[in-house]
C-alpha cells in the first residue's frame, strides 16, 4: 500500500479508508455541504464536530454524508478540533487524520497529498503551509500578522514553520493521540504545533493553496483576533 | 522625601508584578486560598482601624512616603481590585475548562452509543 515511487498517481477512495477528515463546524450551513461533497469521493471518513451551530450546519453536514458530533454549547474551534481528534483516536482501524476547515478554503488535493506523505512512512506530521510556493495571495495586513505568528511560534516552540496558523494539518493517529488542546478558542493553532512538536515525531511542511473567498475573508481572523490569541496564550 | 516616594512605588510595583505572575501561573491550592482569607481579614481589621484612628492611617501613609491616608487607601484599593481580577479570571478559566471537558465527554459518549455509518451504508 506504500506507493512512494509514484505519488502523483490518482488514488481511489479505498486508499484512504483508514484516514479521517476532522472538520470543526460552526455556523457554516451555506458551504459545509459542498465542502463535504467535494471531499467524500476521496475521503470516505469525515467527522464534522458541530460546535453548537444555530443555523442547522450539523443537519446539513449529516445530510451530505459526514459523521456529525455535536457540542451542546459553543466552545470554540480548538475544543471542536479536540473532540474530533479524540473521536478518530477511538476508531479501531484509523491510520491518520487531517484537520480541515468547513468554509471551503482548503483543497482536497492538498489533504490527499499530505496523507500520501504520511502513508509513504517518511513522516508522522505534516503541516500545511501557504508560503512554500506562490499560489496563495494574502493581503498586506494578513501577511504582517502571519509573519508575527511565525516568529512567535519559533520563540515558543523552537519549530521553524513558514506558516504557523494553517488549519490544514495531517498526522498519524499515534501523533494525534498525544494532542490535548486546552485552548478552546483560536489560540489552539499555536498549541497544536507545540504539542505535536513535543512528541518528537518527524514532521514536515507541505505547500498548500488556501482560497481566500469573500466568504472566508468575512469570517477569517482579524488583527484584533491575533491580540486575543496572544492574551489567551500568555494568561492561561 | 524622594527616597520615601520610592518606597511606596516599590511596594505598589511589586504588588502589581506579583499579581501579574499569579495571573500567568496556574497553581491554585489551599495555600493561596488561606493567604487570600488572611489578607481579607487583615483588610477588615485595617479598614476598621482606619475609621476609628484616622490619624494612624495618615501616619502610616507618611511613613511610606504618601501624602495622605486617603491616597494610601486608594493605592491599596487598586491592588485589591487587580488581585480580584486575577482570582476571578483564574476561577472563570477553571470553570470553562470543566464545561469544555464535560461537553466534549458528552459528545463523545453520544457518538459511542450511536451506530456509526459505514461508507457502504450511504
Tab-separated table of C-alpha atoms in Angstrom:
chain	number	residue	atom	x	y	z
A	1	UNK	CA	0.000	0.000	0.000
A	2	UNK	CA	3.021	2.253	0.335
A	3	UNK	CA	3.437	3.899	-3.018
A	4	UNK	CA	6.310	6.309	-2.745
A	5	UNK	CA	7.537	5.855	-6.291
A	6	UNK	CA	4.550	7.493	-7.958
A	7	UNK	CA	2.632	9.694	-5.543
A	8	UNK	CA	1.123	11.606	-8.461
A	9	UNK	CA	-0.928	8.582	-9.463
A	10	UNK	CA	-4.603	9.173	-8.800
A	11	UNK	CA	-5.643	7.109	-5.832
A	12	UNK	CA	-9.096	5.733	-5.257
A	13	UNK	CA	-11.132	6.308	-2.118
A	14	UNK	CA	-10.292	2.882	-0.739
A	15	UNK	CA	-6.704	4.027	-0.268
A	16	UNK	CA	-7.975	6.446	2.354
A	17	UNK	CA	-10.428	4.120	4.069
A	18	UNK	CA	-8.391	4.369	7.296
A	19	UNK	CA	-7.957	8.135	7.154
A	20	UNK	CA	-10.279	10.749	8.571
A	21	UNK	CA	-11.040	14.343	7.808
A	22	UNK	CA	-11.764	16.286	11.006
A	23	UNK	CA	-13.868	19.359	10.277
A	24	UNK	CA	-14.755	21.756	13.095
A	25	UNK	CA	-18.094	23.253	12.178
A	26	UNK	CA	-19.703	26.408	13.444
A	27	UNK	CA	-22.467	28.169	11.516
A	28	UNK	CA	-21.281	27.274	8.035
A	29	UNK	CA	-24.564	25.831	6.750
A	30	UNK	CA	-24.267	27.591	3.391
A	31	UNK	CA	-20.945	25.989	2.441
A	32	UNK	CA	-20.368	22.854	4.521
A	33	UNK	CA	-22.441	20.525	2.317
A	34	UNK	CA	-20.438	21.374	-0.808
A	35	UNK	CA	-17.162	21.026	1.131
A	36	UNK	CA	-18.164	17.542	2.299
A	37	UNK	CA	-19.481	16.576	-1.130
A	38	UNK	CA	-16.144	17.607	-2.610
A	39	UNK	CA	-14.126	15.598	-0.112
A	40	UNK	CA	-16.195	12.388	0.242
A	41	UNK	CA	-15.114	10.791	-3.060
A	42	UNK	CA	-11.525	10.909	-1.777
A	43	UNK	CA	-12.016	10.577	1.965
A	44	UNK	CA	-14.906	8.258	2.847
A	45	UNK	CA	-14.473	9.051	6.562
A	46	UNK	CA	-15.368	12.595	7.508
A	47	UNK	CA	-16.198	13.665	11.028
A	48	UNK	CA	-17.747	17.086	11.498
A	49	UNK	CA	-17.801	18.488	15.016
A	50	UNK	CA	-20.785	20.794	15.142
A	51	UNK	CA	-19.737	23.319	17.767
A	52	UNK	CA	-23.204	24.402	18.846
A	53	UNK	CA	-24.226	25.845	15.480
A	54	UNK	CA	-27.531	27.669	15.392
A	55	UNK	CA	-28.087	27.610	11.623
A	56	UNK	CA	-28.567	23.878	11.033
A	57	UNK	CA	-24.974	23.271	9.966
A	58	UNK	CA	-24.966	19.906	11.715
A	59	UNK	CA	-28.007	18.641	9.847
A	60	UNK	CA	-26.567	19.904	6.548
A	61	UNK	CA	-23.300	18.062	7.213
A	62	UNK	CA	-25.143	14.872	8.173
A	63	UNK	CA	-27.267	15.065	5.029
A	64	UNK	CA	-24.103	15.495	2.971
A	65	UNK	CA	-22.821	12.194	4.355
A	66	UNK	CA	-20.456	13.093	7.178
A	67	UNK	CA	-20.402	11.677	10.691
A	68	UNK	CA	-21.564	14.553	12.858
A	69	UNK	CA	-20.719	15.018	16.533
A	70	UNK	CA	-22.486	17.843	18.326
A	71	UNK	CA	-21.347	20.048	21.158
A	72	UNK	CA	-24.278	21.056	23.335
A	73	UNK	CA	-22.871	24.572	23.647
A	74	UNK	CA	-20.456	26.602	21.555
A	75	UNK	CA	-16.946	26.080	22.935
A	76	UNK	CA	-14.648	27.290	20.175
A	77	UNK	CA	-12.716	25.831	17.287
A	78	UNK	CA	-9.956	24.375	19.452
A	79	UNK	CA	-12.438	22.417	21.554
A	80	UNK	CA	-14.231	21.158	18.440
A	81	UNK	CA	-10.936	20.060	16.949
A	82	UNK	CA	-10.012	18.195	20.129
A	83	UNK	CA	-13.366	16.385	20.182
A	84	UNK	CA	-12.836	15.308	16.570
A	85	UNK	CA	-9.276	14.177	17.279
A	86	UNK	CA	-10.393	12.173	20.325
A	87	UNK	CA	-13.151	10.586	18.245
A	88	UNK	CA	-10.776	9.493	15.466
A	89	UNK	CA	-8.303	8.129	18.014
A	90	UNK	CA	-11.093	5.906	19.340
A	91	UNK	CA	-11.738	4.375	15.918
A	92	UNK	CA	-10.062	0.955	15.920
A	93	UNK	CA	-8.629	0.995	12.390
A	94	UNK	CA	-7.804	4.664	11.956
A	95	UNK	CA	-4.403	5.451	10.451
A	96	UNK	CA	-4.232	9.204	10.025
A	97	UNK	CA	-6.363	12.313	10.319
A	98	UNK	CA	-6.439	15.625	8.537
A	99	UNK	CA	-7.760	18.806	10.154
A	100	UNK	CA	-9.799	20.584	7.510
A	101	UNK	CA	-11.772	23.824	7.508
A	102	UNK	CA	-15.506	23.829	6.926
A	103	UNK	CA	-15.554	27.053	4.919
A	104	UNK	CA	-14.070	25.655	1.729
A	105	UNK	CA	-10.710	27.409	1.804
A	106	UNK	CA	-8.753	24.133	1.826
A	107	UNK	CA	-8.181	21.891	-1.185
A	108	UNK	CA	-8.935	18.171	-1.028
A	109	UNK	CA	-5.968	17.557	-3.342
A	110	UNK	CA	-3.655	19.168	-0.752
A	111	UNK	CA	-5.100	16.992	2.028
A	112	UNK	CA	-4.630	13.930	-0.152
A	113	UNK	CA	-1.004	14.805	-0.892
A	114	UNK	CA	-0.351	15.260	2.833
A	115	UNK	CA	-1.870	11.875	3.704
A	116	UNK	CA	0.206	10.313	0.912
A	117	UNK	CA	3.307	11.714	2.604
A	118	UNK	CA	2.276	10.034	5.863
A	119	UNK	CA	1.381	6.809	4.044
A	120	UNK	CA	4.824	6.750	2.480
A	121	UNK	CA	6.198	6.397	6.008
A	122	UNK	CA	8.630	9.308	5.856
A	123	UNK	CA	6.835	11.440	8.417
A	124	UNK	CA	4.175	11.392	11.129
A	125	UNK	CA	3.089	15.006	10.986
A	126	UNK	CA	2.548	17.287	8.002
A	127	UNK	CA	1.790	20.971	8.430
A	128	UNK	CA	0.215	22.768	5.526
A	129	UNK	CA	1.947	25.983	4.540
A	130	UNK	CA	0.681	28.757	2.322
A	131	UNK	CA	4.109	30.236	1.830
A	132	UNK	CA	6.178	27.408	0.387
A	133	UNK	CA	5.004	28.376	-3.065
A	134	UNK	CA	3.408	31.452	-4.607
A	135	UNK	CA	-0.151	30.241	-5.080
A	136	UNK	CA	-1.750	31.894	-2.037
A	137	UNK	CA	-2.193	35.666	-2.047
A	138	UNK	CA	-2.992	37.081	1.407
A	139	UNK	CA	-3.338	40.824	1.919
A	140	UNK	CA	-0.697	43.076	3.474
A	141	UNK	CA	-2.154	43.162	6.996
A	142	UNK	CA	-2.696	39.412	6.949
A	143	UNK	CA	0.904	38.908	5.839
A	144	UNK	CA	2.131	41.016	8.765
A	145	UNK	CA	0.000	39.141	11.292
A	146	UNK	CA	1.094	35.775	9.915
A	147	UNK	CA	4.749	36.816	9.933
A	148	UNK	CA	4.415	37.684	13.596
A	149	UNK	CA	2.693	34.350	14.251
A	150	UNK	CA	5.595	32.532	12.612
A	151	UNK	CA	8.071	34.428	14.803
A	152	UNK	CA	6.006	33.750	17.921
A	153	UNK	CA	5.774	30.039	17.139
A	154	UNK	CA	9.527	29.914	16.610
A	155	UNK	CA	10.097	31.556	20.003
A	156	UNK	CA	7.622	29.406	21.906
A	157	UNK	CA	8.134	26.024	20.243
A	158	UNK	CA	11.532	26.213	18.573
A	159	UNK	CA	9.932	24.954	15.365
A	160	UNK	CA	10.752	26.875	12.218
A	161	UNK	CA	7.444	26.765	10.404
A	162	UNK	CA	6.791	29.016	7.434
A	163	UNK	CA	3.070	29.192	8.229
A	164	UNK	CA	2.113	28.939	11.879
A	165	UNK	CA	-1.642	29.318	11.608
A	166	UNK	CA	-2.639	26.987	8.830
A	167	UNK	CA	-5.704	24.899	9.614
A	168	UNK	CA	-4.724	22.143	7.221
A	169	UNK	CA	-2.600	19.567	9.030
A	170	UNK	CA	-2.212	15.830	8.722
A	171	UNK	CA	-0.991	13.482	11.420
A	172	UNK	CA	-0.870	9.816	12.233
A	173	UNK	CA	-3.196	8.568	14.947
A	174	UNK	CA	-0.300	7.907	17.382
A	175	UNK	CA	0.735	11.548	16.953
A	176	UNK	CA	-2.860	12.776	17.292
A	177	UNK	CA	-3.348	10.723	20.459
A	178	UNK	CA	-0.736	12.895	22.159
A	179	UNK	CA	-2.572	16.120	21.378
A	180	UNK	CA	-4.632	17.504	24.232
A	181	UNK	CA	-5.798	21.007	23.366
A	182	UNK	CA	-6.675	23.218	26.303
A	183	UNK	CA	-7.061	26.377	24.233
A	184	UNK	CA	-10.720	26.311	23.280
A	185	UNK	CA	-10.612	29.335	21.034
A	186	UNK	CA	-8.299	30.355	18.224
A	187	UNK	CA	-5.051	30.020	20.199
A	188	UNK	CA	-5.220	26.254	19.661
A	189	UNK	CA	-3.313	26.722	16.386
A	190	UNK	CA	-0.137	27.533	18.321
A	191	UNK	CA	-0.908	24.913	20.945
A	192	UNK	CA	-1.311	22.052	18.476
A	193	UNK	CA	2.017	22.924	16.847
A	194	UNK	CA	3.654	22.964	20.291
A	195	UNK	CA	2.158	19.640	21.363
A	196	UNK	CA	2.919	17.916	18.058
A	197	UNK	CA	6.469	19.250	18.231
A	198	UNK	CA	6.883	17.816	21.716
A	199	UNK	CA	6.007	14.315	20.511
A	200	UNK	CA	9.452	14.213	18.929
A	201	UNK	CA	7.932	12.522	15.891
A	202	UNK	CA	9.226	13.517	12.451
A	203	UNK	CA	7.345	16.423	10.895
A	204	UNK	CA	7.493	18.402	7.715
A	205	UNK	CA	5.693	21.119	5.843
A	206	UNK	CA	3.805	20.775	2.629
A	207	UNK	CA	2.792	23.599	0.295
A	208	UNK	CA	-0.952	24.102	0.231
A	209	UNK	CA	-3.210	26.532	-1.531
A	210	UNK	CA	-5.702	28.464	0.581
A	211	UNK	CA	-8.584	30.009	-1.307
A	212	UNK	CA	-9.487	33.366	0.154
A	213	UNK	CA	-13.070	33.653	-0.940
A	214	UNK	CA	-15.131	36.656	0.103
A	215	UNK	CA	-16.945	34.274	2.410
A	216	UNK	CA	-13.841	33.072	4.245
A	217	UNK	CA	-12.412	36.600	4.310
A	218	UNK	CA	-15.528	37.797	6.070
A	219	UNK	CA	-15.170	35.126	8.732
A	220	UNK	CA	-11.380	34.996	8.903
A	221	UNK	CA	-9.103	36.014	11.725
A	222	UNK	CA	-8.796	39.734	12.088
A	223	UNK	CA	-5.888	41.631	13.578
A	224	UNK	CA	-7.922	42.027	16.763
A	225	UNK	CA	-8.224	38.278	16.910
A	226	UNK	CA	-4.454	37.902	16.963
A	227	UNK	CA	-4.339	40.149	20.035
A	228	UNK	CA	-6.850	37.830	21.693
A	229	UNK	CA	-4.803	34.794	20.731
A	230	UNK	CA	-1.690	36.312	22.259
A	231	UNK	CA	-3.522	37.101	25.520
A	232	UNK	CA	-5.015	33.587	25.607
A	233	UNK	CA	-1.547	32.105	25.269
A	234	UNK	CA	0.060	34.311	27.924
A	235	UNK	CA	-2.666	34.418	30.575
A	236	UNK	CA	-3.728	30.835	30.954
B	1	UNK	CA	11.420	62.721	50.519
B	2	UNK	CA	12.463	61.200	47.181
B	3	UNK	CA	13.623	58.038	48.928
B	4	UNK	CA	10.244	57.648	50.639
B	5	UNK	CA	8.307	58.092	47.409
B	6	UNK	CA	10.453	55.329	46.003
B	7	UNK	CA	9.393	53.048	48.858
B	8	UNK	CA	5.667	53.169	48.077
B	9	UNK	CA	6.459	52.875	44.398
B	10	UNK	CA	8.460	49.724	45.070
B	11	UNK	CA	5.661	48.268	47.184
B	12	UNK	CA	2.988	49.021	44.584
B	13	UNK	CA	5.047	47.847	41.625
B	14	UNK	CA	5.971	44.661	43.493
B	15	UNK	CA	2.290	44.030	44.204
B	16	UNK	CA	1.338	44.619	40.557
B	17	UNK	CA	4.152	42.357	39.381
B	18	UNK	CA	3.103	39.706	41.893
B	19	UNK	CA	-0.445	39.772	40.586
B	20	UNK	CA	0.773	39.564	37.001
B	21	UNK	CA	2.821	36.486	37.889
B	22	UNK	CA	-0.158	34.947	39.681
B	23	UNK	CA	-2.212	35.513	36.523
B	24	UNK	CA	0.190	33.576	34.329
B	25	UNK	CA	0.754	30.745	36.780
B	26	UNK	CA	-1.796	28.008	37.022
B	27	UNK	CA	-1.482	26.751	40.562
B	28	UNK	CA	-4.351	27.490	42.914
B	29	UNK	CA	-4.140	25.437	46.044
B	30	UNK	CA	-5.176	25.556	49.655
B	31	UNK	CA	-2.231	27.812	50.492
B	32	UNK	CA	-3.419	30.508	48.103
B	33	UNK	CA	-6.908	30.349	49.499
B	34	UNK	CA	-5.595	30.632	53.058
B	35	UNK	CA	-3.401	33.608	52.143
B	36	UNK	CA	-6.361	35.269	50.463
B	37	UNK	CA	-8.525	34.816	53.540
B	38	UNK	CA	-5.835	36.114	55.904
B	39	UNK	CA	-5.412	39.156	53.652
B	40	UNK	CA	-9.165	39.737	53.676
B	41	UNK	CA	-9.190	39.555	57.481
B	42	UNK	CA	-6.261	41.981	57.743
B	43	UNK	CA	-8.105	44.255	55.331
B	44	UNK	CA	-11.220	44.253	57.517
B	45	UNK	CA	-9.192	44.976	60.667
B	46	UNK	CA	-7.240	47.681	58.843
B	47	UNK	CA	-10.388	49.282	57.490
B	48	UNK	CA	-11.956	49.383	60.951
B	49	UNK	CA	-8.766	50.774	62.476
B	50	UNK	CA	-8.509	53.492	59.844
B	51	UNK	CA	-12.044	54.589	60.613
B	52	UNK	CA	-11.521	54.617	64.368
B	53	UNK	CA	-7.992	56.098	64.276
B	54	UNK	CA	-7.753	58.106	61.045
B	55	UNK	CA	-4.509	59.690	62.169
B	56	UNK	CA	-2.874	56.217	62.281
B	57	UNK	CA	-3.571	55.751	58.602
B	58	UNK	CA	-2.143	59.143	57.793
B	59	UNK	CA	0.953	58.410	59.861
B	60	UNK	CA	1.396	55.086	58.083
B	61	UNK	CA	0.965	56.820	54.730
B	62	UNK	CA	3.562	59.412	55.667
B	63	UNK	CA	5.956	56.680	56.724
B	64	UNK	CA	5.564	55.083	53.286
B	65	UNK	CA	6.036	58.422	51.550
B	66	UNK	CA	2.396	59.016	50.616
B	67	UNK	CA	0.925	62.416	51.444
B	68	UNK	CA	-2.454	61.449	52.840
B	69	UNK	CA	-4.066	58.354	54.311
B	70	UNK	CA	-6.800	58.565	51.669
B	71	UNK	CA	-4.192	58.219	48.921
B	72	UNK	CA	-2.772	55.139	50.596
B	73	UNK	CA	-6.294	53.726	50.737
B	74	UNK	CA	-6.724	54.350	47.005
B	75	UNK	CA	-3.488	52.560	46.198
B	76	UNK	CA	-4.466	49.625	48.385
B	77	UNK	CA	-7.833	49.526	46.606
B	78	UNK	CA	-6.153	49.398	43.197
B	79	UNK	CA	-4.034	46.455	44.325
B	80	UNK	CA	-7.028	44.717	45.848
B	81	UNK	CA	-9.011	45.243	42.643
B	82	UNK	CA	-6.216	43.847	40.461
B	83	UNK	CA	-5.906	40.760	42.642
B	84	UNK	CA	-9.669	40.339	42.484
B	85	UNK	CA	-9.467	40.373	38.688
B	86	UNK	CA	-6.667	37.840	38.886
B	87	UNK	CA	-8.540	35.384	41.076
B	88	UNK	CA	-11.857	35.669	39.258
B	89	UNK	CA	-10.052	35.293	35.922
B	90	UNK	CA	-8.481	32.106	37.226
B	91	UNK	CA	-11.779	30.808	38.535
B	92	UNK	CA	-13.512	31.561	35.236
B	93	UNK	CA	-10.817	29.714	33.300
B	94	UNK	CA	-11.134	26.691	35.535
B	95	UNK	CA	-14.875	26.684	35.125
B	96	UNK	CA	-14.824	26.994	31.343
B	97	UNK	CA	-12.248	24.215	31.242
B	98	UNK	CA	-14.641	21.999	33.190
B	99	UNK	CA	-17.523	22.919	30.890
B	100	UNK	CA	-15.345	22.090	27.888
B	101	UNK	CA	-14.394	18.680	29.256
B	102	UNK	CA	-17.992	17.953	30.196
B	103	UNK	CA	-19.403	18.951	26.819
B	104	UNK	CA	-16.712	17.084	24.938
B	105	UNK	CA	-17.220	13.948	27.012
B	106	UNK	CA	-20.977	14.149	26.453
B	107	UNK	CA	-20.440	14.456	22.705
B	108	UNK	CA	-18.056	11.507	22.583
B	109	UNK	CA	-20.331	9.372	24.752
B	110	UNK	CA	-23.218	10.151	22.422
B	111	UNK	CA	-21.088	9.210	19.426
B	112	UNK	CA	-20.143	5.889	21.037
B	113	UNK	CA	-23.761	4.886	21.526
B	114	UNK	CA	-24.804	5.904	18.028
B	115	UNK	CA	-24.388	3.400	15.261
B	116	UNK	CA	-21.557	4.585	13.112
B	117	UNK	CA	-22.461	4.922	9.441
B	118	UNK	CA	-20.066	2.982	7.282
B	119	UNK	CA	-19.256	4.246	3.797
B	120	UNK	CA	-21.206	1.302	2.317
B	121	UNK	CA	-24.415	2.405	4.057
B	122	UNK	CA	-24.519	5.739	2.357
